[in-house]
Short mmCIF file of C-alpha atoms in Angstrom, two decimals:
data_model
loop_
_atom_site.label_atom_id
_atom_site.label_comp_id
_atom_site.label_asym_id
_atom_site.label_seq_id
_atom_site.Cartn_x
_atom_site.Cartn_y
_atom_site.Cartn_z
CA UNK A 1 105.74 89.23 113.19
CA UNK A 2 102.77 90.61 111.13
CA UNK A 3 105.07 91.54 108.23
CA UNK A 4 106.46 87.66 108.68
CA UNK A 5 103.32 85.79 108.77
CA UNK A 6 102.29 88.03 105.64
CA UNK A 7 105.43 86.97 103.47
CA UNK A 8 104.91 83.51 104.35
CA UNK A 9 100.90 83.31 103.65
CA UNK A 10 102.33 85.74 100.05
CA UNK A 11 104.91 82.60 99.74
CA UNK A 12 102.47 80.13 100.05
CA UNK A 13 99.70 81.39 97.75
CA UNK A 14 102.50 81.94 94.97
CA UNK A 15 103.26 78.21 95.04
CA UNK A 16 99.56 77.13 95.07
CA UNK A 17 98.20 79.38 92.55
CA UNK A 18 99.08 78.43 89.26
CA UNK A 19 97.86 74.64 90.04
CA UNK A 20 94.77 75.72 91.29
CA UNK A 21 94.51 77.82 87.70
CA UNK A 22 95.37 75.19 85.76
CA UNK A 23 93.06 72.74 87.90
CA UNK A 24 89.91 74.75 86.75
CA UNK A 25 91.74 75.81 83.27
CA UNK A 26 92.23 71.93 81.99
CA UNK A 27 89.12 71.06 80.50
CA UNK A 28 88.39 73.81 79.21
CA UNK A 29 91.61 74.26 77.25
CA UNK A 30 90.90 70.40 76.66
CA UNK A 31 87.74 71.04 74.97
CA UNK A 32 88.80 73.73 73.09
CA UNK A 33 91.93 72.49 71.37
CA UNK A 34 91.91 69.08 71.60
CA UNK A 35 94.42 66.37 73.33
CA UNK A 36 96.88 66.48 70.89
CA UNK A 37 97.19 70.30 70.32
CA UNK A 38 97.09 70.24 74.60
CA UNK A 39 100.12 68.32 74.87
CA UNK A 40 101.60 70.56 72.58
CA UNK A 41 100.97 73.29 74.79
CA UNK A 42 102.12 71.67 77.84
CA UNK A 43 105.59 70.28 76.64
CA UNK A 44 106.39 73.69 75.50
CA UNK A 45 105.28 75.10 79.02
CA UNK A 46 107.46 72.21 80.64
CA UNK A 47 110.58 73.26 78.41
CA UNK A 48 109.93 76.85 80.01
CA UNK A 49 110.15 75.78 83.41
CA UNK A 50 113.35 73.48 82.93
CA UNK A 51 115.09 76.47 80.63
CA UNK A 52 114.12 78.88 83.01
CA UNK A 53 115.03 77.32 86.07
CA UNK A 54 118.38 76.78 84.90
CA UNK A 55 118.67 80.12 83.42
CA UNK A 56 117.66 81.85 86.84
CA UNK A 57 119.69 79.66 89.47
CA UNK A 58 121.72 82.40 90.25
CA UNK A 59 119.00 84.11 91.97
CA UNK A 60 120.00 82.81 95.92
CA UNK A 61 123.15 85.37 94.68
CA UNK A 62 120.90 87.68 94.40
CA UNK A 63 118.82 87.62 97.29
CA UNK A 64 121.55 86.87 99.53
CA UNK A 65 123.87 89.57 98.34
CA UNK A 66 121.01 92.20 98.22
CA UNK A 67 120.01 91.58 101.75
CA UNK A 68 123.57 91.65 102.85
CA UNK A 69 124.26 95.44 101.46
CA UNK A 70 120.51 96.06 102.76
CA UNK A 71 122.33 96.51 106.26
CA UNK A 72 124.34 99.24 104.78
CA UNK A 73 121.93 100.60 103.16
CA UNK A 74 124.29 101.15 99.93
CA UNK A 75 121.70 101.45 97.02
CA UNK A 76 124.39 102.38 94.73
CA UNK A 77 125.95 98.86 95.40
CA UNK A 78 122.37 97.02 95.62
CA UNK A 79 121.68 98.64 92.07
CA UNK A 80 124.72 97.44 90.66
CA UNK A 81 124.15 93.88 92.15
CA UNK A 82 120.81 93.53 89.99
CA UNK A 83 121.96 95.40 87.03
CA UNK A 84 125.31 93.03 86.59
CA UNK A 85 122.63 89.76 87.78
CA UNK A 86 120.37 90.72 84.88
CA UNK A 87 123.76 90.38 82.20
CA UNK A 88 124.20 86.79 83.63
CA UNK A 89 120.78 85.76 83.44
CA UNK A 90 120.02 86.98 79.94
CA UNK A 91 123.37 85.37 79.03
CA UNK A 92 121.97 82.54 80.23
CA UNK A 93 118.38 82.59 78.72
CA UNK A 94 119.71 83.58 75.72
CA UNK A 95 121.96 80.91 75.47
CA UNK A 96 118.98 78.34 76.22
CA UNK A 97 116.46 80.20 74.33
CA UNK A 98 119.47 79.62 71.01
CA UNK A 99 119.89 75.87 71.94
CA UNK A 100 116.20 75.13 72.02
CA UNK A 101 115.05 77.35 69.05
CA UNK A 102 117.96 74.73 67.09
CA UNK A 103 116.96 71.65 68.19
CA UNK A 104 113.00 72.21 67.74
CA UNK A 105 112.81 71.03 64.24
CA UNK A 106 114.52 67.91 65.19
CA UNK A 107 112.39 67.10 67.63
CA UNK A 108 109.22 68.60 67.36
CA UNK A 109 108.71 64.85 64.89
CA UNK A 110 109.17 62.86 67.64
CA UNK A 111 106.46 65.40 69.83
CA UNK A 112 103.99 64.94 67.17
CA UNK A 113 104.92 61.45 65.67
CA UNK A 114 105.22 63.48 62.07
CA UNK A 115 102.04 64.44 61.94
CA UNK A 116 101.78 67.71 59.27
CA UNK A 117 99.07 69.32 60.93
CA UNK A 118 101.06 69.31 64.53
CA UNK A 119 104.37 69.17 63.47
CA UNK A 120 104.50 73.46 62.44
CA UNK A 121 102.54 74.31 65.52
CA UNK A 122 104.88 72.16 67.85
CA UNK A 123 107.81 73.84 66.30
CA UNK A 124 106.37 77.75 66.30
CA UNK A 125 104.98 77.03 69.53
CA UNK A 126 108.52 75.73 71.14
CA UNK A 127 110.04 78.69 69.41
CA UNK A 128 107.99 80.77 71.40
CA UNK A 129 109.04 79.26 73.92
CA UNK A 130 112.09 79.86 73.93
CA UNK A 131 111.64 83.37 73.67
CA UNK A 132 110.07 83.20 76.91
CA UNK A 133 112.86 81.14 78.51
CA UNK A 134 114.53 84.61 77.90
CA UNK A 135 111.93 86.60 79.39
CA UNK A 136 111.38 85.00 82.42
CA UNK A 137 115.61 84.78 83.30
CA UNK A 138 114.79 88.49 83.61
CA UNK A 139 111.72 88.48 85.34
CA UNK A 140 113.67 86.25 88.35
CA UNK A 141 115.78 88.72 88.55
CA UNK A 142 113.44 91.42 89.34
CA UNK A 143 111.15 88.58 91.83
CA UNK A 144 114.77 87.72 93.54
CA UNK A 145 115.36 91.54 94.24
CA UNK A 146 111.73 92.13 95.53
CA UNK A 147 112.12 89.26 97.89
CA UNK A 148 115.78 90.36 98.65
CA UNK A 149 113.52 93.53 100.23
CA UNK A 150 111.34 91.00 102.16
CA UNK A 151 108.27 92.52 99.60
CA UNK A 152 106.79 89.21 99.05
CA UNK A 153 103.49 90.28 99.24
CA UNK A 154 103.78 92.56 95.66
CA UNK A 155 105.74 90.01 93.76
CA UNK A 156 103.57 87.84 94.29
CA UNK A 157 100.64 90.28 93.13
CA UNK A 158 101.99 90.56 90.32
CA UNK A 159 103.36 87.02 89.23
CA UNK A 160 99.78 85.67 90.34
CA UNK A 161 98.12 88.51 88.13
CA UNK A 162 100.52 87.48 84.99
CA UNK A 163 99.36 83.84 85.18
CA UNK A 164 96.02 84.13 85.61
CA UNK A 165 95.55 86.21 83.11
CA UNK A 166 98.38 84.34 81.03
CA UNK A 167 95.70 81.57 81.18
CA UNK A 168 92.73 83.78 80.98
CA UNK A 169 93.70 84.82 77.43
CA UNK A 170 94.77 81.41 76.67
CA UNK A 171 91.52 79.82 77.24
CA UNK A 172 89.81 83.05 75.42
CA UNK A 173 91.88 82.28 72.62
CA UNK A 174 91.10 78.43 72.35
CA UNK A 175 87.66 79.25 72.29
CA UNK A 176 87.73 81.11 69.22
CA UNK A 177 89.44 78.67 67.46
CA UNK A 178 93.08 80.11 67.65
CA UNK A 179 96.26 77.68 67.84
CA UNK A 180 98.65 76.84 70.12
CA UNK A 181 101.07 79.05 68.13
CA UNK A 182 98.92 82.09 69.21
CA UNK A 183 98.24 81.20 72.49
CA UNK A 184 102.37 81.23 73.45
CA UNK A 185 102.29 84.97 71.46
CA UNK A 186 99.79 85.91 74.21
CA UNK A 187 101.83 84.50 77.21
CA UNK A 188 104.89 86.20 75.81
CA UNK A 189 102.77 89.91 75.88
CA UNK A 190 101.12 89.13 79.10
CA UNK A 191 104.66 88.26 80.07
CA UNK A 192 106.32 91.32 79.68
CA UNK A 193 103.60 93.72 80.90
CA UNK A 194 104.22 91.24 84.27
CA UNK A 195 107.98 92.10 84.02
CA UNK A 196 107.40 96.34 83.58
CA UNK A 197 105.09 95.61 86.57
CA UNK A 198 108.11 94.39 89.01
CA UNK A 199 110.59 96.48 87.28
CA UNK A 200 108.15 99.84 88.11
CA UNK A 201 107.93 98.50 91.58
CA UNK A 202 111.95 98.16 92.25
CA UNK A 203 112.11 101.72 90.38
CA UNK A 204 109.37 102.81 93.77
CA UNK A 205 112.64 101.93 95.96
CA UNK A 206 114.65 104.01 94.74
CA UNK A 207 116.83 101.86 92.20
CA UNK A 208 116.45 103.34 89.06
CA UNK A 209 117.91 103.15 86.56
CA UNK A 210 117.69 99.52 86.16
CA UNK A 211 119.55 98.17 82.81
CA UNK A 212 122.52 95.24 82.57
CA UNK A 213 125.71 95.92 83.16
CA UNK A 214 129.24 94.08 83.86
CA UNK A 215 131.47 94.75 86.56
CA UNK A 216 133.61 91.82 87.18
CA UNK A 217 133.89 91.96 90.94
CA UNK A 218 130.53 91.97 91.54
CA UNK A 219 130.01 88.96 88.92
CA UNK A 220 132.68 87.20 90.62
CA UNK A 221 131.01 87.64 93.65
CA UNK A 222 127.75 86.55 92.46
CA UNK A 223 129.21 83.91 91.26
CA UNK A 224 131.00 82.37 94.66
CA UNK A 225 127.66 82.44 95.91
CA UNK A 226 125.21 81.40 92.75
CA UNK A 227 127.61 78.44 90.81
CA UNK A 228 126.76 76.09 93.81
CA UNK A 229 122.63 77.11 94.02
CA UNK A 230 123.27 76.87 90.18
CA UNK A 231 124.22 73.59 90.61
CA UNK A 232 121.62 72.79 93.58
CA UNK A 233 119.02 74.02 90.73
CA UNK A 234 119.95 71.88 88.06
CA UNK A 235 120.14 69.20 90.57
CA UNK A 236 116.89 69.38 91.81
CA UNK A 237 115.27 69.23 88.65
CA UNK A 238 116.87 66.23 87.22
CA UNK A 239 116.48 64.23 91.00
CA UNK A 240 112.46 65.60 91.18
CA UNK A 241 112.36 63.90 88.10
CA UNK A 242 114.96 60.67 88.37
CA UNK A 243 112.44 58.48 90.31
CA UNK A 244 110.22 58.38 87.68
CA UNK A 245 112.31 58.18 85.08
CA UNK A 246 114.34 54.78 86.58
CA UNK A 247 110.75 53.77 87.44
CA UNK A 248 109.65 53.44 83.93
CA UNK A 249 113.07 51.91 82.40
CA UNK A 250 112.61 48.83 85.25
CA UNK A 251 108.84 48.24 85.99
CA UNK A 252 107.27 50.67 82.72
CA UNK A 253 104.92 53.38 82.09
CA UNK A 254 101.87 52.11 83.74
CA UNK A 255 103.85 52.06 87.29
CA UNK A 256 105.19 55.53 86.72
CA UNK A 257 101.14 56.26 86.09
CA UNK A 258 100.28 55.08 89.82
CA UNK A 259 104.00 56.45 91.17
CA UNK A 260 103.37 59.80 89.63
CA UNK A 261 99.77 60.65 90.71
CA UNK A 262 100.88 60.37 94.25
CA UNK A 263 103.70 62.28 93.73
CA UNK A 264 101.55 64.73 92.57
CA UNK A 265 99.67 64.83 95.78
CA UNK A 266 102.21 64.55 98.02
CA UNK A 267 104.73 67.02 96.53
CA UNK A 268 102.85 70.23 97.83
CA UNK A 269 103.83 68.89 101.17
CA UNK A 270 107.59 70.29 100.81
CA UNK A 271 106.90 72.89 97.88
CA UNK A 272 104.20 74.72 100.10
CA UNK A 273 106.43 74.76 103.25
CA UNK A 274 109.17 75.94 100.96
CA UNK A 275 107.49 78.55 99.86
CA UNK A 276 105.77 79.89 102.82
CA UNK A 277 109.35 79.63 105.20
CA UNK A 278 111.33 81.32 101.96
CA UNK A 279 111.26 85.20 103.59
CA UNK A 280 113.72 83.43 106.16
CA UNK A 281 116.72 83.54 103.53
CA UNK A 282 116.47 87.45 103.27
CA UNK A 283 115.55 87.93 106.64
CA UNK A 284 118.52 85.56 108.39
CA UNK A 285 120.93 87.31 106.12
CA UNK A 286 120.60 91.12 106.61
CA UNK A 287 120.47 89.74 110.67
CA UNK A 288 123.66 87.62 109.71
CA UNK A 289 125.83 90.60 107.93
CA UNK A 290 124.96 92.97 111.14
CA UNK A 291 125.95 90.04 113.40
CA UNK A 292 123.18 90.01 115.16
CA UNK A 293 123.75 85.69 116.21
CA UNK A 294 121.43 86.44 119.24
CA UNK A 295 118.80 87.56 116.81
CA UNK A 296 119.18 84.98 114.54
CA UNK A 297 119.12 82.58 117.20
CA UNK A 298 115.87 83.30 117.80
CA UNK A 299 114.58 83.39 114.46
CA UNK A 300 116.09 80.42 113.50
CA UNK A 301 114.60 78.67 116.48
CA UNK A 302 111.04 79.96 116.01
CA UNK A 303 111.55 78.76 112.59
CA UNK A 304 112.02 75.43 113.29
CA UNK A 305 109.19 75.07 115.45
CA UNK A 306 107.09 76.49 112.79
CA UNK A 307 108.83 74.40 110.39
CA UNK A 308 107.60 70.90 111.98
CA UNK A 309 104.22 72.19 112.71
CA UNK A 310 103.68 72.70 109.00
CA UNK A 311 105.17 70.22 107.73
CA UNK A 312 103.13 67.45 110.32
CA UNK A 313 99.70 69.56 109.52
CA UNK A 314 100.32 69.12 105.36
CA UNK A 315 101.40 65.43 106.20
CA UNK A 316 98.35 64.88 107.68
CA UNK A 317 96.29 66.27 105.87
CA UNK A 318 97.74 64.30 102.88
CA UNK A 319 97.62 61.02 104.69
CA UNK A 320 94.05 61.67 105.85
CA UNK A 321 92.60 62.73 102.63
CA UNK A 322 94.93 62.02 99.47
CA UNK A 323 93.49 58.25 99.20
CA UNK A 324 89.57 59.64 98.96
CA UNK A 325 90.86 62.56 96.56
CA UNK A 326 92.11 59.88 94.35
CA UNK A 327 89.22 57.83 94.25
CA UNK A 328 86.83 60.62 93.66
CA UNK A 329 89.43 62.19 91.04
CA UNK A 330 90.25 59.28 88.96
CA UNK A 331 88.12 55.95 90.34
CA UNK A 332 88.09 52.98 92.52
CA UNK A 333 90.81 50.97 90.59
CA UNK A 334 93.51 53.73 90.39
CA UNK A 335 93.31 54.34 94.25
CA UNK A 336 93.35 50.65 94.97
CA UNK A 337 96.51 50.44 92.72
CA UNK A 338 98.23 53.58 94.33
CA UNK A 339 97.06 52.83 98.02
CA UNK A 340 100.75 51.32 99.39
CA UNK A 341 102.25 54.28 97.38
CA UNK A 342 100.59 57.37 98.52
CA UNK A 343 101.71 57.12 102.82
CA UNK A 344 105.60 56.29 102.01
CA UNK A 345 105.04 59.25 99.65
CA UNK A 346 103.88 61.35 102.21
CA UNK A 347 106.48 60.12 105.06
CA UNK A 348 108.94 60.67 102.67
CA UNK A 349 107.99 64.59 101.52
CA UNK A 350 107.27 65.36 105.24
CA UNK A 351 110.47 64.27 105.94
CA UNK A 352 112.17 66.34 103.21
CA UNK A 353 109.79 69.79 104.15
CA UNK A 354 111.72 69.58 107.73
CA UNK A 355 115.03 70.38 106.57
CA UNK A 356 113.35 73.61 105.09
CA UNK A 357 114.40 75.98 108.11
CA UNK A 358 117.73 74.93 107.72
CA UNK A 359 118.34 74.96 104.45
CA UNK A 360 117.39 78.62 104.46
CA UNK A 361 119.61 78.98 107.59
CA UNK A 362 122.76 77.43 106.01
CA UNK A 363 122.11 80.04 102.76
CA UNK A 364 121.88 82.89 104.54
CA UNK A 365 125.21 82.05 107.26
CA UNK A 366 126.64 81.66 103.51
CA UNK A 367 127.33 78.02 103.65
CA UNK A 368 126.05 77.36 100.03
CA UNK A 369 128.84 74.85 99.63
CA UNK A 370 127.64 72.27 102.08
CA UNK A 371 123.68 73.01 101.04
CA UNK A 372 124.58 72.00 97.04
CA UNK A 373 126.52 68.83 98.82
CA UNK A 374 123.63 67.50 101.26
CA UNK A 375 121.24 68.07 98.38
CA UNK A 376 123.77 66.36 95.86
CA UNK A 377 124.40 63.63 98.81
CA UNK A 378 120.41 63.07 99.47
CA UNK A 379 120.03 63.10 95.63
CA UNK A 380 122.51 60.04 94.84
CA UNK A 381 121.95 57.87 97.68
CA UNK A 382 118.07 58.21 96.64
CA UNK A 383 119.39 57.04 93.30
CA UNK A 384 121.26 53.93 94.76
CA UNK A 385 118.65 53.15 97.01
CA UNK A 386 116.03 53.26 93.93
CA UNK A 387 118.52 50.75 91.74
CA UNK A 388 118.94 48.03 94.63
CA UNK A 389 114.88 48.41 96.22
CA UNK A 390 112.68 48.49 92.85
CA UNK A 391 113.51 45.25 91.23
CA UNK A 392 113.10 43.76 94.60
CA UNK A 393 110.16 45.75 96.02
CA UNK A 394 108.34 47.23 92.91
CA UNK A 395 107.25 51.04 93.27
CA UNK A 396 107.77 50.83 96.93
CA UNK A 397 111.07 50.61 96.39
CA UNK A 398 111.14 54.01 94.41
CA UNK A 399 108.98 55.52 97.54
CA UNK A 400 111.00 54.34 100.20
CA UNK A 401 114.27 56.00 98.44
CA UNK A 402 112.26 59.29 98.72
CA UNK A 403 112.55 59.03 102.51
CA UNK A 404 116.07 58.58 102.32
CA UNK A 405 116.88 61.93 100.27
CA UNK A 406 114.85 63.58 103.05
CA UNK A 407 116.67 62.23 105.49
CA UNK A 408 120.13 63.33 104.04
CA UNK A 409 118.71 66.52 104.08
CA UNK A 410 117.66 67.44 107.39
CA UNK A 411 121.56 66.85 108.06
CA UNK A 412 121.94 70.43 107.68
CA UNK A 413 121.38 71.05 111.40
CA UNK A 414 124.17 69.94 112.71
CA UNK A 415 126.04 72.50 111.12
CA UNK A 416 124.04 75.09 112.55
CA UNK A 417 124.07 73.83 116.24
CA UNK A 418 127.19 73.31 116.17
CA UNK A 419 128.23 76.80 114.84
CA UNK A 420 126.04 78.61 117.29
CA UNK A 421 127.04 76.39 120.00
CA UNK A 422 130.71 77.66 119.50
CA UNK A 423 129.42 81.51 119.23
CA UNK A 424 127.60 80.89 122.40
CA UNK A 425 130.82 79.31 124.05
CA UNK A 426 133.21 82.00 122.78
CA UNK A 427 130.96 85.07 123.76
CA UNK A 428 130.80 83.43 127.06
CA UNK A 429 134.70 83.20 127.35
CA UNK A 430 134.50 87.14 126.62
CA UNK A 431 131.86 88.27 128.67
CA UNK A 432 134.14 86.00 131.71
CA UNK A 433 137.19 87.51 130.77
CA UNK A 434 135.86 91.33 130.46
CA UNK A 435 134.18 90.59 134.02
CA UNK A 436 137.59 89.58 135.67
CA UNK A 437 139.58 92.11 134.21
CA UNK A 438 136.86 94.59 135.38
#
């Protein structure tokens, strides 16, 4: 239980880290380089978090596969899992880094609005960039094995290390006058002294040596398993985004303004109970490959509870306090424009967080099929709901369609009663059977 509550608290703090960084970071990077230059710099960190999330959504394969052979204790096998997991990942962050590093000149104008003394920065800078696209494919690997191990607590050590002293550096840097150019050099160095960090660690467990390879069974079997959270991957980042996007083409930017703030607040509600119930995936699936369903039965119950606790105490908390953050963060007239927006925000983010113990259920039983299709499912009806409800209920609308994905969601129970309920119903047939024979 200790070990548990550890990985969860580890989870946790790795999700709520970097925005507490960047929180104390901004104005200081603000003052430094100026608005302009600090857009720069965070357009080219956003195209690293799209390029590498879609570079590293194999890495449920990983975890999932890796805590399966973790029953058998086959090292040889888990070796060969993350050594044939790092070929598809820098396949794919190479791919993205190539795509990117040939489209920044055409768009790095548009970034900038042709301005001379931006435009080179924005394009070096973005280059960069996608250099680390590359870089962190790998890293996930090595995270995705550590937490395949249930060692949440180093991983995240390390990756909270990396970033703050990723921004450390970067802020150093600004103050002495250097660009953005040089501060994405930095990131890239501090980058890779993260990545020998978790690659030293997996070498501790006996894994070594550690270098790509290609075996096509295993990639085949990586990739049964990893297309669809692939898929769920790519999915989630275009629907976390979708609202806000269709909010702006129908009502314009000054809604999305008020939409997004509160989506800002009320986010961590899901992300943070994400995070801190993700050792459940590992966990559920060595239990699931030794058959242990009484075991998991328990877990997954336990989880649950825990599940709804969380997710009602963040919920509150939001509800209670997001309306007085805003007006002390950004004024009277902001949180009297946002008020109606901020509780169907929070409703609708609680309600997504409870599907969280499920979700991590139905990966590790191996049902990765019917996760990608209740988060596809959730996904488009959210879209429907947000074409038909804006133009009739302004922003609400877009908030209100949030509640629905959620609620698609949290489907993923019934698959999970009802598969235990027929394990419980045939090992009771047995143990009848055995007893009348006897």
């Amino acid at each position: 239980m200790t070990r548990h509550l550890s990985n969860a608290a580890s989870g946790a703090l790795d999700y709520a880290a970097y925005p507490a960084i960047m929180l104390a970071a901004t104005p200081l990077l603000l003052r430094h380089l100026g608005v302009a230059p600090y857009g720069i710099w965070l357009v080219a960190n956003a195209a690293i978090s799209v390029g590498s999330i879609v570079s590293s959504g194999f890495g449920d394969a990983v975890i999932q596969r890796i805590a399966v052979l973790r029953s058998t204790s086959d090292k040889i096998a888990i070796r060969s899992v993350i050594a044939n997991m790092l070929t598809i990942n820098i396949s794919l962050g190479a791919l993205l880094a190539l795509v990117l590093w040939c489209i920044v000149p055409f768009v790095s104008g548009r970034i900038t609005h042709h301005d001379p003394a931006l435009e080179t920065s924005c394009i070096w800078s973005l280059r960069v960039g996608s250099v680390l696209i590359l870089l962190k494919s790998i890293e996930s690997v090595f995270i995705s094995a550590l937490r395949a191990f249930e060692m949440y607590a180093p991983a995240v050590r390390v990756s909270i290390a990396t970033r703050l002293l990723t921004i450390a550096v970067s802020v150093l840097l600004a103050a002495r006058g250097h660009d953005i150019t040089s501060l994405m050099f930095a990131t890239a160095v501090v980058l890779v002294g993260g990545i020998a960090a978790q690659w030293k660690i997996l070498q501790g467990l006996g894994l070594a040596p550690l270098l790509p390879a290609f075996d096509r069974n295993v990639v085949l079997s990586l990739a049964s398993f990893g297309a669809f959270s692939w898929l769920q991957a790519i999915a989630g980042v275009f629907f976390s985004q979708a609202d806000r996007l269709l909010l702006g083409l129908t009502l314009g930017v000054s809604a999305v303004a008020y939409y997004g703030v509160c989506v800002q607040i009320t986010q961590p509600i899901h992300g943070l109970t994400a995070a801190a119930l993700h050792f459940l995936f590992p966990h559920l699936s060595r239990h699931n490959a030794r058959g242990d369903h009484a075991t998991m039965r328990r877990a997954i119950g336990r989880a649950i509870k825990f599940n709804i606790a969380l997710s009602a105490l963040l919920t509150a908390v939001v509800l209670l306090f997001g309306q007085r953050f805003i007006y002390l963060w950004l004024g009277h007239a902001f949180a009297a424009q946002s008020s109606g927006l901020l509780p169907l925000l929070g409703a609708g983010f609680g309600v997504l967080s409870l599907n969280v113990a499920g979700h991590y259920a139905l990966l590790a039983l191996g049902r990765v099929r019917l996760v990608a299709a209740l988060n596809l499912a959730g996904g488009v009806a959210m879209l429907v709901a947000i074409i038909l409800l804006v133009p009739r209920i302004g922003s609400a609308g877009a908030a209100w369609s949030r509640l629905l994905y959620g609620s698609v969601t949290c489907l993923a129970y019934l698959p999970i009663v009802l598969q235990f309920s027929l394990l419980s119903r045939t090992q009771f047939a047995t143990v009848t059977t055995v007893a009348e024979e006897a």
